[in-house]
mmCIF file of C-alpha atoms and ligand atoms in Angstrom:
data_model
loop_
_atom_site.group_PDB
_atom_site.id
_atom_site.type_symbol
_atom_site.label_atom_id
_atom_site.label_comp_id
_atom_site.label_asym_id
_atom_site.label_seq_id
_atom_site.Cartn_x
_atom_site.Cartn_y
_atom_site.Cartn_z
ATOM 1 C CA MET S 1 0.017 -0.005 0.027
ATOM 2 C CA THR S 2 1.267 3.471 -0.618
ATOM 3 C CA ARG S 3 -1.921 5.081 0.795
ATOM 4 C CA MET S 4 -3.398 4.426 4.243
ATOM 5 C CA MET S 5 -6.135 6.035 6.370
ATOM 6 C CA ILE S 6 -4.248 6.746 9.554
ATOM 7 C CA ALA S 7 -6.229 7.374 12.711
ATOM 8 C CA GLY S 8 -4.988 8.992 15.899
ATOM 9 C CA ALA S 9 -6.830 7.756 18.963
ATOM 10 C CA GLN S 10 -6.275 10.417 21.573
ATOM 11 C CA LEU S 11 -7.104 9.184 25.036
ATOM 12 C CA GLY S 12 -8.612 11.333 27.781
ATOM 13 C CA ALA S 13 -7.575 11.035 31.411
ATOM 14 C CA ILE S 14 -6.904 7.656 32.991
ATOM 15 C CA GLN S 15 -7.286 7.859 36.753
ATOM 16 C CA LYS S 16 -5.045 5.993 39.180
ATOM 17 C CA ALA S 17 -8.040 3.849 40.112
ATOM 18 C CA ASP S 18 -9.000 2.915 36.557
ATOM 19 C CA ASN S 19 -8.175 -0.700 35.786
ATOM 20 C CA ARG S 20 -6.737 -1.875 32.458
ATOM 21 C CA ASP S 21 -10.003 -3.552 31.382
ATOM 22 C CA LYS S 22 -11.795 -0.239 31.529
ATOM 23 C CA VAL S 23 -9.107 1.484 29.502
ATOM 24 C CA VAL S 24 -8.889 -1.244 26.883
ATOM 25 C CA ALA S 25 -12.682 -0.984 26.442
ATOM 26 C CA ARG S 26 -12.225 2.717 25.729
ATOM 27 C CA MET S 27 -9.471 1.843 23.220
ATOM 28 C CA ILE S 28 -11.714 -0.692 21.516
ATOM 29 C CA ASP S 29 -14.507 1.922 21.245
ATOM 30 C CA LEU S 30 -11.988 4.232 19.401
ATOM 31 C CA LEU S 31 -10.908 1.307 17.270
ATOM 32 C CA ASN S 32 -14.478 0.531 16.266
ATOM 33 C CA GLU S 33 -15.038 4.220 15.342
ATOM 34 C CA ALA S 34 -11.833 4.327 13.414
ATOM 35 C CA ALA S 35 -12.655 1.168 11.405
ATOM 36 C CA ALA S 36 -16.166 2.568 10.705
ATOM 37 C CA LYS S 37 -14.437 5.624 9.240
ATOM 38 C CA GLY S 38 -12.189 3.569 7.117
ATOM 39 C CA ALA S 39 -8.962 3.590 9.103
ATOM 40 C CA ASP S 40 -6.202 1.080 8.172
ATOM 41 C CA MET S 41 -4.126 1.907 11.300
ATOM 42 C CA VAL S 42 -4.778 3.393 14.709
ATOM 43 C CA VAL S 43 -2.058 5.277 16.762
ATOM 44 C CA TYR S 44 -2.610 5.317 20.508
ATOM 45 C CA PRO S 45 -0.627 7.397 23.105
ATOM 46 C CA GLU S 46 2.418 6.619 25.316
ATOM 47 C CA LEU S 47 1.568 4.543 28.466
ATOM 48 C CA ALA S 48 -1.910 4.036 27.059
ATOM 49 C CA LEU S 49 -3.012 1.374 29.551
ATOM 50 C CA THR S 50 -2.558 3.387 32.801
ATOM 51 C CA THR S 51 -2.436 6.782 34.357
ATOM 52 C CA PHE S 52 0.830 8.662 33.930
ATOM 53 C CA PHE S 53 2.268 7.031 37.086
ATOM 54 C CA PRO S 54 5.738 8.696 36.902
ATOM 55 C CA ARG S 55 4.078 11.671 38.535
ATOM 56 C CA TRP S 56 3.883 9.704 41.771
ATOM 57 C CA TYR S 57 6.826 9.021 44.120
ATOM 58 C CA MET S 58 6.647 5.248 44.942
ATOM 59 C CA PRO S 59 9.592 4.010 47.150
ATOM 60 C CA ASP S 60 8.218 0.473 47.074
ATOM 61 C CA GLN S 61 9.332 -1.283 43.922
ATOM 62 C CA ALA S 62 6.529 -3.822 44.229
ATOM 63 C CA GLU S 63 3.998 -0.866 43.877
ATOM 64 C CA VAL S 64 5.946 0.473 40.964
ATOM 65 C CA ASP S 65 5.838 -2.917 39.205
ATOM 66 C CA THR S 66 2.022 -2.944 39.327
ATOM 67 C CA TRP S 67 2.032 -0.324 36.579
ATOM 68 C CA PHE S 68 4.047 -2.605 34.299
ATOM 69 C CA GLU S 69 3.153 -5.352 31.791
ATOM 70 C CA THR S 70 5.209 -8.588 31.851
ATOM 71 C CA GLU S 71 3.727 -9.860 28.562
ATOM 72 C CA MET S 72 2.281 -8.314 25.449
ATOM 73 C CA PRO S 73 -0.293 -9.205 24.383
ATOM 74 C CA ASN S 74 -1.681 -10.233 27.867
ATOM 75 C CA HIS S 75 -5.037 -10.920 29.409
ATOM 76 C CA ALA S 76 -6.049 -7.252 29.596
ATOM 77 C CA THR S 77 -4.928 -6.313 26.043
ATOM 78 C CA MET S 78 -5.854 -9.506 24.107
ATOM 79 C CA PRO S 79 -9.306 -8.171 23.316
ATOM 80 C CA LEU S 80 -7.755 -5.138 21.633
ATOM 81 C CA PHE S 81 -5.435 -7.304 19.500
ATOM 82 C CA GLU S 82 -8.295 -9.635 18.582
ATOM 83 C CA ARG S 83 -10.675 -6.811 17.645
ATOM 84 C CA ALA S 84 -7.954 -5.123 15.586
ATOM 85 C CA ARG S 85 -7.220 -8.388 13.777
ATOM 86 C CA ASP S 86 -10.967 -8.946 13.103
ATOM 87 C CA LEU S 87 -11.207 -5.389 11.734
ATOM 88 C CA ASN S 88 -8.047 -5.730 9.705
ATOM 89 C CA VAL S 89 -6.566 -2.617 11.323
ATOM 90 C CA ALA S 90 -2.936 -2.226 12.466
ATOM 91 C CA VAL S 91 -2.379 -0.534 15.892
ATOM 92 C CA THR S 92 0.440 0.947 17.847
ATOM 93 C CA PHE S 93 0.371 1.873 21.525
ATOM 94 C CA GLY S 94 2.614 2.529 24.435
ATOM 95 C CA TYR S 95 2.895 0.762 27.805
ATOM 96 C CA ALA S 96 5.270 0.145 30.684
ATOM 97 C CA GLU S 97 7.305 -3.043 29.930
ATOM 98 C CA LEU S 98 8.870 -5.240 32.630
ATOM 99 C CA THR S 99 11.184 -7.816 30.970
ATOM 100 C CA PRO S 100 11.793 -11.431 32.126
ATOM 101 C CA GLU S 101 15.200 -10.133 33.222
ATOM 102 C CA GLY S 102 13.516 -7.556 35.480
ATOM 103 C CA LEU S 103 14.346 -4.529 33.349
ATOM 104 C CA HIS S 104 11.829 -1.629 33.109
ATOM 105 C CA TYR S 105 11.200 0.298 29.845
ATOM 106 C CA ASN S 106 8.749 2.853 28.526
ATOM 107 C CA THR S 107 7.764 0.855 25.475
ATOM 108 C CA SER S 108 5.736 1.043 22.311
ATOM 109 C CA ILE S 109 4.661 -1.805 19.965
ATOM 110 C CA MET S 110 3.325 -1.841 16.439
ATOM 111 C CA THR S 111 1.240 -4.505 14.786
ATOM 112 C CA ASN S 112 0.353 -5.312 11.187
ATOM 113 C CA ARG S 113 -3.285 -5.613 10.117
ATOM 114 C CA ARG S 114 -3.408 -9.259 11.264
ATOM 115 C CA GLY S 115 -2.801 -8.275 14.917
ATOM 116 C CA GLU S 116 0.795 -9.580 14.896
ATOM 117 C CA ILE S 117 3.478 -7.492 16.676
ATOM 118 C CA ILE S 118 6.051 -6.470 14.046
ATOM 119 C CA GLY S 119 8.022 -3.912 15.966
ATOM 120 C CA LYS S 120 8.995 -2.704 19.466
ATOM 121 C CA TYR S 121 10.605 0.501 20.604
ATOM 122 C CA ARG S 122 11.826 1.457 24.056
ATOM 123 C CA LYS S 123 11.903 5.183 24.807
ATOM 124 C CA ILE S 124 15.412 6.595 24.566
ATOM 125 C CA HIS S 125 15.027 10.160 25.793
ATOM 126 C CA LEU S 126 13.783 10.016 29.369
ATOM 127 C CA PRO S 127 12.906 13.385 30.947
ATOM 128 C CA GLY S 128 12.423 14.153 34.563
ATOM 129 C CA HIS S 129 14.515 12.917 37.583
ATOM 130 C CA VAL S 130 15.430 10.027 39.870
ATOM 131 C CA GLU S 131 14.959 11.307 43.471
ATOM 132 C CA TYR S 132 11.926 13.046 44.978
ATOM 133 C CA ASP S 133 12.255 16.751 44.080
ATOM 134 C CA THR S 134 10.779 19.073 46.707
ATOM 135 C CA THR S 135 11.230 22.046 44.391
ATOM 136 C CA ARG S 136 8.753 20.748 41.893
ATOM 137 C CA ALA S 137 5.046 21.364 41.902
ATOM 138 C CA PHE S 138 4.689 17.681 40.922
ATOM 139 C CA GLN S 139 7.097 14.872 40.208
ATOM 140 C CA HIS S 140 8.148 13.506 36.851
ATOM 141 C CA MET S 141 10.156 10.399 37.728
ATOM 142 C CA GLU S 142 10.701 8.662 34.363
ATOM 143 C CA LYS S 143 14.407 8.480 35.061
ATOM 144 C CA ARG S 144 13.608 6.627 38.287
ATOM 145 C CA TYR S 145 11.220 4.105 36.898
ATOM 146 C CA PHE S 146 12.566 3.408 33.378
ATOM 147 C CA LEU S 147 15.869 2.534 31.820
ATOM 148 C CA PRO S 148 16.881 4.375 28.605
ATOM 149 C CA GLY S 149 15.727 2.257 25.634
ATOM 150 C CA ASP S 150 18.275 -0.263 24.378
ATOM 151 C CA LEU S 151 16.810 -1.105 20.954
ATOM 152 C CA GLY S 152 17.762 2.070 19.154
ATOM 153 C CA PHE S 153 15.672 3.885 16.477
ATOM 154 C CA ASN S 154 14.466 1.405 13.906
ATOM 155 C CA VAL S 155 11.940 1.171 11.063
ATOM 156 C CA TRP S 156 9.709 -1.683 9.817
ATOM 157 C CA ARG S 157 7.937 -2.102 6.515
ATOM 158 C CA ASN S 158 4.262 -2.418 7.549
ATOM 159 C CA GLU S 159 1.631 -2.874 4.828
ATOM 160 C CA GLY S 160 4.309 -1.675 2.361
ATOM 161 C CA VAL S 161 5.010 1.557 4.283
ATOM 162 C CA VAL S 162 8.258 2.267 6.103
ATOM 163 C CA MET S 163 7.252 2.992 9.679
ATOM 164 C CA GLY S 164 9.144 4.008 12.809
ATOM 165 C CA MET S 165 8.180 4.689 16.409
ATOM 166 C CA ALA S 166 9.253 7.196 19.037
ATOM 167 C CA ILE S 167 7.783 8.152 22.378
ATOM 168 C CA CYS S 168 6.933 11.592 23.833
ATOM 169 C CA ASN S 169 10.104 13.442 24.805
ATOM 170 C CA ASP S 170 11.888 11.865 21.837
ATOM 171 C CA ARG S 171 9.998 14.272 19.601
ATOM 172 C CA ARG S 172 11.945 17.189 21.101
ATOM 173 C CA TRP S 173 15.268 15.802 19.905
ATOM 174 C CA PRO S 174 15.937 16.137 16.163
ATOM 175 C CA GLU S 175 18.293 13.157 16.319
ATOM 176 C CA THR S 176 15.269 10.943 16.773
ATOM 177 C CA PHE S 177 13.685 11.911 13.459
ATOM 178 C CA ARG S 178 17.016 12.021 11.509
ATOM 179 C CA CYS S 179 17.948 8.463 12.698
ATOM 180 C CA LEU S 180 14.620 7.347 11.345
ATOM 181 C CA GLY S 181 14.881 9.620 8.232
ATOM 182 C CA LEU S 182 18.169 8.056 7.310
ATOM 183 C CA GLN S 183 16.307 4.693 7.160
ATOM 184 C CA GLY S 184 13.746 6.073 4.728
ATOM 185 C CA VAL S 185 10.928 6.436 7.196
ATOM 186 C CA GLU S 186 7.550 7.442 5.747
ATOM 187 C CA LEU S 187 5.445 7.405 8.990
ATOM 188 C CA VAL S 188 6.665 8.134 12.476
ATOM 189 C CA THR S 189 4.153 7.386 15.264
ATOM 190 C CA ILE S 190 4.744 9.182 18.569
ATOM 191 C CA GLY S 191 2.489 8.708 21.604
ATOM 192 C CA TYR S 192 2.934 11.287 24.397
ATOM 193 C CA ASN S 193 1.761 12.183 27.948
ATOM 194 C CA THR S 194 2.779 15.876 28.440
ATOM 195 C CA PRO S 195 1.789 17.770 31.568
ATOM 196 C CA SER S 196 -0.034 21.003 30.672
ATOM 197 C CA VAL S 197 2.141 23.052 32.927
ATOM 198 C CA ASN S 198 5.845 22.926 33.774
ATOM 199 C CA SER S 199 6.636 21.520 37.257
ATOM 200 C CA GLN S 200 9.611 23.866 37.592
ATOM 201 C CA MET S 201 8.584 26.977 35.641
ATOM 202 C CA SER S 202 5.012 27.817 36.417
ATOM 203 C CA VAL S 203 4.944 30.758 33.946
ATOM 204 C CA GLU S 204 5.145 28.285 31.009
ATOM 205 C CA GLY S 205 1.529 27.746 30.262
ATOM 206 C CA LEU S 206 -0.508 25.506 27.996
ATOM 207 C CA PRO S 207 -0.322 27.583 24.776
ATOM 208 C CA GLN S 208 3.397 27.481 24.849
ATOM 209 C CA ARG S 209 3.515 23.785 25.581
ATOM 210 C CA LEU S 210 1.091 23.022 22.704
ATOM 211 C CA PHE S 211 3.214 25.254 20.421
ATOM 212 C CA HIS S 212 6.474 23.416 21.317
ATOM 213 C CA SER S 213 4.879 20.024 20.802
ATOM 214 C CA GLU S 214 3.415 20.849 17.363
ATOM 215 C CA LEU S 215 6.646 22.653 16.370
ATOM 216 C CA SER S 216 8.739 19.554 17.168
ATOM 217 C CA LEU S 217 6.434 17.218 15.250
ATOM 218 C CA GLN S 218 6.157 19.578 12.184
ATOM 219 C CA ALA S 219 9.944 20.091 12.131
ATOM 220 C CA GLY S 220 10.596 16.351 12.337
ATOM 221 C CA ALA S 221 8.128 15.639 9.496
ATOM 222 C CA TYR S 222 9.339 18.398 7.124
ATOM 223 C CA GLN S 223 13.076 17.909 7.699
ATOM 224 C CA ASN S 224 12.792 14.123 6.996
ATOM 225 C CA ALA S 225 9.995 14.171 4.486
ATOM 226 C CA THR S 226 7.817 11.899 6.499
ATOM 227 C CA PHE S 227 4.320 11.717 7.869
ATOM 228 C CA VAL S 228 4.162 12.026 11.691
ATOM 229 C CA ALA S 229 1.311 11.116 14.031
ATOM 230 C CA GLY S 230 1.745 12.700 17.507
ATOM 231 C CA ILE S 231 -1.039 11.343 19.733
ATOM 232 C CA ALA S 232 -1.758 12.419 23.305
ATOM 233 C CA LYS S 233 -3.056 11.011 26.445
ATOM 234 C CA ALA S 234 -4.750 14.148 27.760
ATOM 235 C CA GLY S 235 -7.108 15.431 30.505
ATOM 236 C CA LEU S 236 -7.106 15.756 34.252
ATOM 237 C CA GLU S 237 -5.611 12.675 35.904
ATOM 238 C CA ASP S 238 -6.155 12.738 39.691
ATOM 239 C CA GLY S 239 -5.949 16.565 39.550
ATOM 240 C CA HIS S 240 -2.925 16.660 37.284
ATOM 241 C CA PRO S 241 -3.575 18.131 33.766
ATOM 242 C CA LEU S 242 -2.095 16.563 30.637
ATOM 243 C CA MET S 243 -2.360 18.481 27.378
ATOM 244 C CA GLY S 244 -4.023 17.345 24.205
ATOM 245 C CA GLY S 245 -2.901 18.650 20.860
ATOM 246 C CA SER S 246 -2.776 15.416 18.945
ATOM 247 C CA VAL S 247 -1.884 15.934 15.293
ATOM 248 C CA ILE S 248 -1.152 14.164 12.093
ATOM 249 C CA VAL S 249 1.449 15.997 10.008
ATOM 250 C CA ASP S 250 2.309 15.532 6.295
ATOM 251 C CA PRO S 251 5.796 15.310 4.798
ATOM 252 C CA ASP S 252 5.879 19.040 4.027
ATOM 253 C CA GLY S 253 5.184 19.836 7.736
ATOM 254 C CA PHE S 254 1.501 20.806 7.377
ATOM 255 C CA VAL S 255 -0.968 19.614 9.980
ATOM 256 C CA LEU S 256 -3.662 17.363 8.307
ATOM 257 C CA ALA S 257 -5.703 16.698 11.406
ATOM 258 C CA ARG S 258 -5.730 18.086 15.041
ATOM 259 C CA ALA S 259 -7.677 17.063 18.111
ATOM 260 C CA GLU S 260 -9.883 19.768 19.628
ATOM 261 C CA THR S 261 -10.507 18.311 23.012
ATOM 262 C CA GLU S 262 -8.736 16.688 25.967
ATOM 263 C CA GLU S 263 -11.014 13.640 25.892
ATOM 264 C CA ASP S 264 -11.072 10.393 23.963
ATOM 265 C CA GLU S 265 -11.112 11.747 20.407
ATOM 266 C CA LEU S 266 -10.354 10.245 16.984
ATOM 267 C CA ILE S 267 -8.479 12.181 14.289
ATOM 268 C CA LEU S 268 -8.048 10.865 10.791
ATOM 269 C CA ALA S 269 -5.909 11.580 7.821
ATOM 270 C CA ASP S 270 -5.766 9.987 4.307
ATOM 271 C CA CYS S 271 -1.985 9.552 3.960
ATOM 272 C CA ASP S 272 -0.555 9.152 0.486
ATOM 273 C CA PHE S 273 2.957 7.972 1.187
ATOM 274 C CA SER S 274 4.108 8.689 -2.371
ATOM 275 C CA LYS S 275 4.178 12.331 -1.118
ATOM 276 C CA CYS S 276 7.298 11.551 0.797
ATOM 277 C CA ALA S 277 9.315 11.072 -2.420
ATOM 278 C CA PHE S 278 9.569 14.711 -3.467
ATOM 279 C CA GLY S 279 11.268 15.886 -0.230
ATOM 280 C CA LYS S 280 13.494 12.763 -0.091
ATOM 281 C CA THR S 281 14.705 13.228 -3.655
ATOM 282 C CA THR S 282 15.157 17.035 -3.657
ATOM 283 C CA ILE S 283 15.598 19.305 -0.620
ATOM 284 C CA PHE S 284 16.223 16.427 1.798
ATOM 285 C CA ASP S 285 18.029 14.043 -0.543
ATOM 286 C CA PHE S 286 20.482 13.195 2.305
ATOM 287 C CA GLU S 287 22.926 11.468 0.000
ATOM 288 C CA ARG S 288 23.373 14.523 -2.118
ATOM 289 C CA HIS S 289 23.290 17.299 0.493
ATOM 290 C CA ARG S 290 24.494 16.080 3.921
ATOM 291 C CA ARG S 291 28.099 16.842 4.924
ATOM 292 C CA ILE S 292 28.809 14.248 7.643
ATOM 293 C CA GLU S 293 32.506 15.158 7.934
ATOM 294 C CA HIS S 294 31.308 18.273 9.812
ATOM 295 C CA TYR S 295 28.745 16.535 12.058
ATOM 296 C CA GLY S 296 31.131 14.714 14.424
ATOM 297 C CA ARG S 297 30.103 16.622 17.538
ATOM 298 C CA ILE S 298 26.610 15.152 17.294
ATOM 299 C CA THR S 299 27.726 11.662 18.309
ATOM 300 C CA SER S 300 31.080 12.357 19.939
ATOM 301 C CA GLN S 301 29.940 15.020 22.439
ATOM 302 C CA THR S 302 26.972 14.710 24.833
ATOM 303 C CA GLY S 303 26.774 18.107 26.472
ATOM 304 C CA VAL S 304 27.932 21.616 25.592
ATOM 305 C CA ILE S 305 31.604 22.438 25.785
ATOM 306 C CA LEU S 306 32.281 26.160 25.848
ATOM 307 C CA GLU S 307 35.462 26.761 23.953
ATOM 308 C CA VAL S 308 35.114 30.562 23.438
HETATM 309 N N1 ING L 1 6.592 14.169 28.937
HETATM 310 C C1 ING L 1 7.041 15.468 28.574
HETATM 311 C C2 ING L 1 7.365 15.615 27.034
HETATM 312 O O1 ING L 1 8.597 15.568 26.741
HETATM 313 C C3 ING L 1 8.393 17.386 29.032
HETATM 314 C C4 ING L 1 8.082 16.022 29.465
HETATM 315 C C5 ING L 1 7.382 18.307 28.855
HETATM 316 C C6 ING L 1 9.705 17.780 28.780
HETATM 317 C C7 ING L 1 7.666 19.667 28.409
HETATM 318 C C8 ING L 1 10.049 19.054 28.383
HETATM 319 C C9 ING L 1 9.004 19.998 28.206
HETATM 320 O O2 ING L 1 6.521 15.883 26.364
HETATM 321 C C10 ING L 1 7.078 12.970 28.660
HETATM 322 N N2 ING L 1 6.386 11.931 29.113
HETATM 323 O O3 ING L 1 8.191 12.767 28.120
#
């Protein structure tokens, strides 16, 4: 296929007390709506099965582990995989992964239209902090609960389309999109859970956060001639606001569809992936234009070194 109807299934708030069955039922409702509207693939958010638990300080690892999945699919999510298979719709969603070796990742999987998992990605850019931070209005403990992803940035050919995954904070780092762009990516799916306010800088409000999210997604799309679907978990979770702003962006950086609410909301875009070719063979023909002999700092240096 070089043309797919891509749906973004933005999720509204998931409360700490909401169990996975209740959430999966909401995800299936959105899947049914998407299929009825002709969707070939549905993109769900980061940590789609639970509340954004990294906002909570949990000293007891046994409690932390209750937010993680040890298998995928599993009892709670099998109905989603089966319904997607029956509807011939591919899906991608994020969840907290606990491996058999006892390692914890912020993970996303992607299926084909037969409900088979074809790809897995583990979030590489983890924001936040490890120890309880009394200076913050609320905690953001992703660095405490997750390891940095160990699988790298990869692509998979799904229904004939070159697809890659990233998660939330990854969208703020151009390296994410370029690593996928250098593999010929035509669709990047990015689920996110982004607090509406900054826990450290209360002056940064929702409009600025929405702007930065969309700016990052549009830049990634344009500079790598790829479609991008950035899909939120939004709404007020136990008193903590997460922003919406889900969008599907075309290879020229234009927004094709945008969510209007902070609830469960479906957005759709008819994506003709042949539209990626122009950018990849002209302005962003990487082979013709990139000068890697001058890019060494990007992989040899982590932080800023002031030499002047
Ligand atoms: N959330 C936020 C994100 O990157 C954040 C954290 C918000 C970082 C705003 C910087 C600015 O969208 C997650 N889960 O990464």
